[in-house]
Tab-separated table of C-alpha atoms in Angstrom:
chain	number	residue	atom	x	y	z
U	4	MET	CA	-2.678	6.481	-3.495
U	5	ALA	CA	1.330	5.644	-2.634
U	6	LEU	CA	2.535	2.031	-3.472
U	7	VAL	CA	3.615	0.419	-0.583
U	8	TYR	CA	6.308	-2.761	-0.146
U	9	ILE	CA	6.776	-4.324	2.908
U	10	VAL	CA	9.565	-6.647	3.457
U	11	GLU	CA	8.723	-8.544	6.898
U	12	ASP	CA	9.383	-13.004	7.430
U	13	ASP	CA	6.275	-12.904	10.189
U	14	ILE	CA	3.025	-13.183	8.611
U	15	ASN	CA	1.271	-11.879	11.377
U	16	ILE	CA	3.136	-7.834	11.924
U	17	ARG	CA	3.423	-8.156	7.432
U	18	GLU	CA	-0.875	-8.725	7.210
U	19	ILE	CA	-1.276	-6.220	10.480
U	20	GLU	CA	1.766	-3.829	8.712
U	21	SER	CA	-0.684	-4.323	5.593
U	22	PHE	CA	-4.471	-4.371	6.186
U	23	SER	CA	-3.301	-1.339	8.606
U	24	LEU	CA	-2.550	0.070	5.291
U	25	LYS	CA	-4.721	-0.923	2.858
U	26	ASN	CA	-7.370	0.887	5.196
U	27	SER	CA	-5.587	3.914	5.362
U	28	GLY	CA	-5.660	4.013	1.335
U	29	TYR	CA	-2.484	2.782	0.405
U	30	THR	CA	-1.802	0.371	-2.528
U	31	VAL	CA	0.869	-1.886	-0.170
U	32	GLU	CA	2.429	-4.965	-1.780
U	33	GLU	CA	3.991	-8.050	0.649
U	34	PHE	CA	7.842	-9.718	0.724
U	35	GLU	CA	9.166	-12.496	2.853
U	36	ASP	CA	12.390	-12.412	1.975
U	37	THR	CA	15.062	-10.078	0.311
U	38	LYS	CA	15.305	-12.241	-3.143
U	39	LYS	CA	11.235	-11.141	-3.786
U	40	PHE	CA	11.913	-7.908	-2.913
U	41	TRP	CA	15.022	-7.477	-5.117
U	42	LYS	CA	12.854	-8.734	-8.084
U	43	ARG	CA	9.900	-6.839	-7.518
U	44	ILE	CA	11.925	-3.481	-7.323
U	45	ASN	CA	14.114	-4.051	-10.423
U	46	GLU	CA	10.047	-4.095	-12.263
U	47	LYS	CA	8.150	-0.936	-10.599
U	48	MET	CA	9.245	1.447	-8.201
U	49	PRO	CA	7.504	1.934	-4.822
U	50	ASP	CA	6.866	5.312	-3.263
U	51	ILE	CA	7.899	3.937	-0.122
U	52	ILE	CA	9.201	0.946	2.032
U	53	LEU	CA	8.710	-0.899	5.494
U	54	MET	CA	12.182	-2.808	5.943
U	55	ASP	CA	12.440	-5.206	8.717
U	56	VAL	CA	15.597	-5.595	9.826
U	57	MET	CA	16.349	-9.415	10.946
U	58	LEU	CA	15.558	-10.823	8.131
U	59	PRO	CA	16.032	-14.631	6.490
U	60	ASP	CA	18.399	-14.728	3.103
U	61	GLU	CA	20.197	-10.576	3.660
U	62	ASP	CA	18.856	-8.141	6.649
U	63	GLY	CA	17.290	-5.085	6.412
U	64	LEU	CA	20.440	-2.915	7.003
U	65	THR	CA	22.699	-4.608	4.274
U	66	THR	CA	19.078	-3.851	1.588
U	67	VAL	CA	19.223	-0.376	2.630
U	68	GLU	CA	23.220	0.393	1.937
U	69	LYS	CA	22.815	-1.347	-1.859
U	70	LEU	CA	18.672	0.863	-2.283
U	71	ARG	CA	21.269	3.677	-1.483
U	72	LYS	CA	23.622	3.148	-3.662
U	73	ARG	CA	21.501	2.849	-5.928
U	74	SER	CA	20.874	6.282	-8.711
U	75	ASP	CA	16.831	4.971	-9.201
U	76	THR	CA	16.216	3.759	-6.102
U	77	ARG	CA	18.419	5.984	-3.614
U	78	ARG	CA	15.519	8.716	-3.080
U	79	VAL	CA	13.189	6.022	-2.415
U	80	PRO	CA	11.856	6.798	1.850
U	81	VAL	CA	12.668	3.290	3.926
U	82	LEU	CA	11.018	2.899	7.185
U	83	MET	CA	12.957	0.867	9.594
U	84	VAL	CA	10.215	-1.766	11.547
U	85	THR	CA	12.241	-4.049	13.934
U	86	ALA	CA	12.269	-5.355	17.879
U	87	LYS	CA	16.115	-4.363	18.099
U	88	THR	CA	15.628	-1.461	21.237
U	89	SER	CA	19.267	-0.203	21.594
U	90	GLU	CA	20.059	3.084	20.615
U	91	LEU	CA	22.606	2.112	18.554
U	92	ASP	CA	20.851	-0.426	16.787
U	93	ARG	CA	18.334	2.526	15.475
U	94	VAL	CA	21.520	5.203	14.556
U	95	LYS	CA	23.441	2.288	12.741
U	96	GLY	CA	20.415	1.715	10.791
U	97	LEU	CA	19.617	5.927	10.281
U	98	ASP	CA	23.539	6.322	9.645
U	99	ILE	CA	23.689	3.623	6.425
U	100	GLY	CA	20.300	6.221	4.704
U	101	ALA	CA	17.763	4.515	6.492
U	102	ASP	CA	14.827	8.035	7.249
U	103	ASP	CA	12.894	6.819	10.675
U	104	TYR	CA	12.806	3.957	12.280
U	105	LEU	CA	9.738	1.990	13.912
U	106	VAL	CA	10.844	-0.006	16.945
U	107	LYS	CA	7.969	-3.486	18.053
U	108	PRO	CA	5.527	-3.618	18.871
U	109	PHE	CA	4.443	-0.412	17.682
U	110	GLY	CA	0.598	0.773	17.426
U	111	VAL	CA	-1.059	1.526	14.141
U	112	MET	CA	-1.748	4.993	14.275
U	113	GLU	CA	2.187	5.534	15.005
U	114	LEU	CA	2.853	3.573	11.576
U	115	ILE	CA	0.226	5.375	9.789
U	116	SER	CA	1.272	8.714	10.576
U	117	ARG	CA	5.317	7.782	10.105
U	118	VAL	CA	4.445	6.625	7.090
U	119	LYS	CA	2.171	9.791	6.215
U	120	ALA	CA	4.901	11.558	7.336
U	121	LEU	CA	7.754	10.126	4.860
U	122	LEU	CA	6.056	10.813	1.976
U	123	ARG	CA	4.757	14.153	2.930
U	124	ARG	CA	9.495	14.867	2.525
U	125	THR	CA	9.109	12.609	-0.412
U	126	ILE	CA	9.470	15.086	-2.965
U	127	ARG	CA	11.214	17.997	-2.704
U	128	PHE	CA	13.398	20.268	-3.859
U	129	ASN	CA	16.743	17.986	-3.372
U	130	ASP	CA	20.653	18.024	-5.166
U	131	ALA	CA	18.997	21.891	-6.013
U	132	ARG	CA	17.570	20.859	-9.227
U	133	LEU	CA	16.149	17.521	-8.544
U	134	TYR	CA	12.719	16.198	-8.454
U	135	THR	CA	11.301	12.265	-7.282
U	136	LEU	CA	8.327	10.791	-6.795
U	137	GLY	CA	7.974	6.996	-7.096
U	138	ASN	CA	9.171	6.631	-10.465
U	139	ILE	CA	8.718	9.331	-11.730
U	140	GLU	CA	12.447	11.687	-11.897
U	141	LEU	CA	13.327	14.992	-12.795
U	142	ASP	CA	16.922	16.321	-13.459
U	143	ASP	CA	16.013	20.139	-14.107
U	144	GLU	CA	19.951	20.298	-14.499
U	145	LYS	CA	19.953	18.206	-17.204
U	146	ARG	CA	16.497	18.983	-18.351
U	147	ARG	CA	16.356	15.073	-18.149
U	148	VAL	CA	12.734	13.218	-17.676
U	149	SER	CA	13.116	9.528	-16.525
U	150	VAL	CA	9.992	6.964	-16.229
U	151	ASP	CA	11.331	3.576	-14.623
U	152	ARG	CA	14.716	4.732	-15.124
U	153	GLN	CA	13.844	5.093	-18.727
U	154	ASP	CA	14.008	8.670	-20.541
U	155	ILE	CA	11.442	9.899	-21.959
U	156	GLU	CA	11.088	12.998	-24.713
U	157	LEU	CA	8.588	15.769	-23.726
U	158	THR	CA	7.966	18.910	-24.699
U	159	TYR	CA	9.558	22.289	-23.297
U	160	LYS	CA	5.255	23.003	-21.977
U	161	GLU	CA	5.458	19.640	-20.906
U	162	TYR	CA	7.635	19.639	-18.713
U	163	GLU	CA	7.267	23.163	-17.713
U	164	LEU	CA	3.437	20.797	-16.461
U	165	LEU	CA	5.522	18.393	-14.933
U	166	LYS	CA	8.082	20.227	-13.102
U	167	TYR	CA	4.999	22.416	-11.712
U	168	PHE	CA	2.973	19.508	-10.393
U	169	LEU	CA	5.997	17.738	-8.891
U	170	ASN	CA	7.215	21.292	-6.697
U	171	ASN	CA	3.057	20.923	-5.785
U	172	VAL	CA	2.133	17.428	-5.099
U	173	GLY	CA	-0.327	16.473	-3.121
U	174	ILE	CA	-2.349	20.581	-3.732
U	175	VAL	CA	-5.690	21.047	-6.386
U	176	LEU	CA	-4.008	23.904	-8.580
U	177	GLN	CA	-6.369	25.570	-10.695
U	178	ARG	CA	-7.320	25.809	-14.174
U	179	GLU	CA	-6.498	29.585	-13.559
U	180	ASP	CA	-3.211	29.405	-12.191
U	181	ILE	CA	-1.620	26.589	-14.522
U	182	MET	CA	-2.356	28.493	-17.910
U	183	VAL	CA	-0.877	32.001	-16.201
U	184	LYS	CA	2.262	29.830	-14.941
U	185	ILE	CA	2.730	27.816	-18.256
U	186	TRP	CA	1.429	29.680	-20.339
U	187	GLY	CA	0.992	34.096	-18.620
U	188	THR	CA	-2.150	33.832	-19.619
U	189	ASP	CA	-5.911	33.508	-17.893
U	190	TYR	CA	-7.409	33.650	-21.015
U	191	GLU	CA	-10.533	30.960	-20.668
U	192	GLY	CA	-10.671	30.050	-24.204
U	193	GLU	CA	-6.369	28.404	-23.982
U	194	SER	CA	-7.957	25.882	-21.702
U	195	ARG	CA	-8.367	22.761	-24.316
U	196	THR	CA	-4.620	23.476	-24.848
U	197	LEU	CA	-4.137	22.817	-21.204
U	198	ASP	CA	-6.578	19.836	-21.336
U	199	MET	CA	-4.350	18.599	-24.707
U	200	HIS	CA	-1.221	18.811	-23.092
U	201	ILE	CA	-2.046	17.175	-19.659
U	202	LYS	CA	-3.456	14.707	-21.777
U	203	THR	CA	0.076	14.136	-23.760
U	204	LEU	CA	1.259	13.819	-20.627
U	205	ARG	CA	-0.147	11.039	-19.101
U	206	LYS	CA	0.192	9.288	-22.301
U	207	LYS	CA	4.202	9.981	-22.226
U	208	LEU	CA	4.210	8.954	-18.607
U	209	GLY	CA	2.991	5.351	-18.933
U	210	GLU	CA	0.744	3.601	-15.860
U	211	SER	CA	2.742	7.054	-13.794
U	212	GLY	CA	0.023	9.644	-15.813
U	213	SER	CA	-2.214	7.536	-13.507
U	214	ARG	CA	-0.771	10.544	-10.818
U	215	ILE	CA	-2.365	13.590	-12.569
U	216	LYS	CA	-5.832	14.005	-11.524
U	217	THR	CA	-8.356	15.677	-13.256
U	218	ILE	CA	-10.337	17.595	-10.621
U	219	ARG	CA	-14.085	18.655	-11.860
U	220	ASN	CA	-14.244	22.141	-12.204
U	221	VAL	CA	-11.640	22.962	-10.636
U	222	GLY	CA	-8.212	21.798	-12.036
U	223	TYR	CA	-5.914	18.933	-11.151
U	224	ARG	CA	-4.098	17.525	-8.790
U	225	MET	CA	-0.972	15.147	-8.726
U	226	GLU	CA	-0.491	12.512	-6.600
């Protein structure tokens, strides 16, 4: 499941958020201040960020502004979680780049629902030719793929496979449909070719290759 970073200095609220998300199947990492958050995000990119506004060092709004100025983090969805309730506060948060706003106190079901909604919107056809998923970025205009901001070399078929997966995140793609889309044939004897390409693609994507899940006797799904 998706990796969630929680930036919250109130340990009670942080524990509630973390417990709720983990129970819903998400992987969670917690940060009590932005110093630790920035150190970690330079090591591993999350799929979504829950950001408090009032923090002991750098306030959440400033942090979001910085995230939106960086090429590698500008598309990571951010859910602001704060006690500030005025409409002006919410508008300011959204204007500087937050994707959604959750006011404390909040219900656990609402938190999970908003996280799910933001993650569904994470993969989209951005800037006409750009796909992103976590630390994977595919720029179709430049025909370039990067993982953790490092370019990786893919063959033509590997590239087309990845783009097809990124355009259908969360959807089980049947082997026959993949063969027709990428190779122009549904001949069963060619299925070994698909398996080999999936294997090499996973390897080149590193840890992110585990996002490509095998659905036994059916096909594959990108998570």
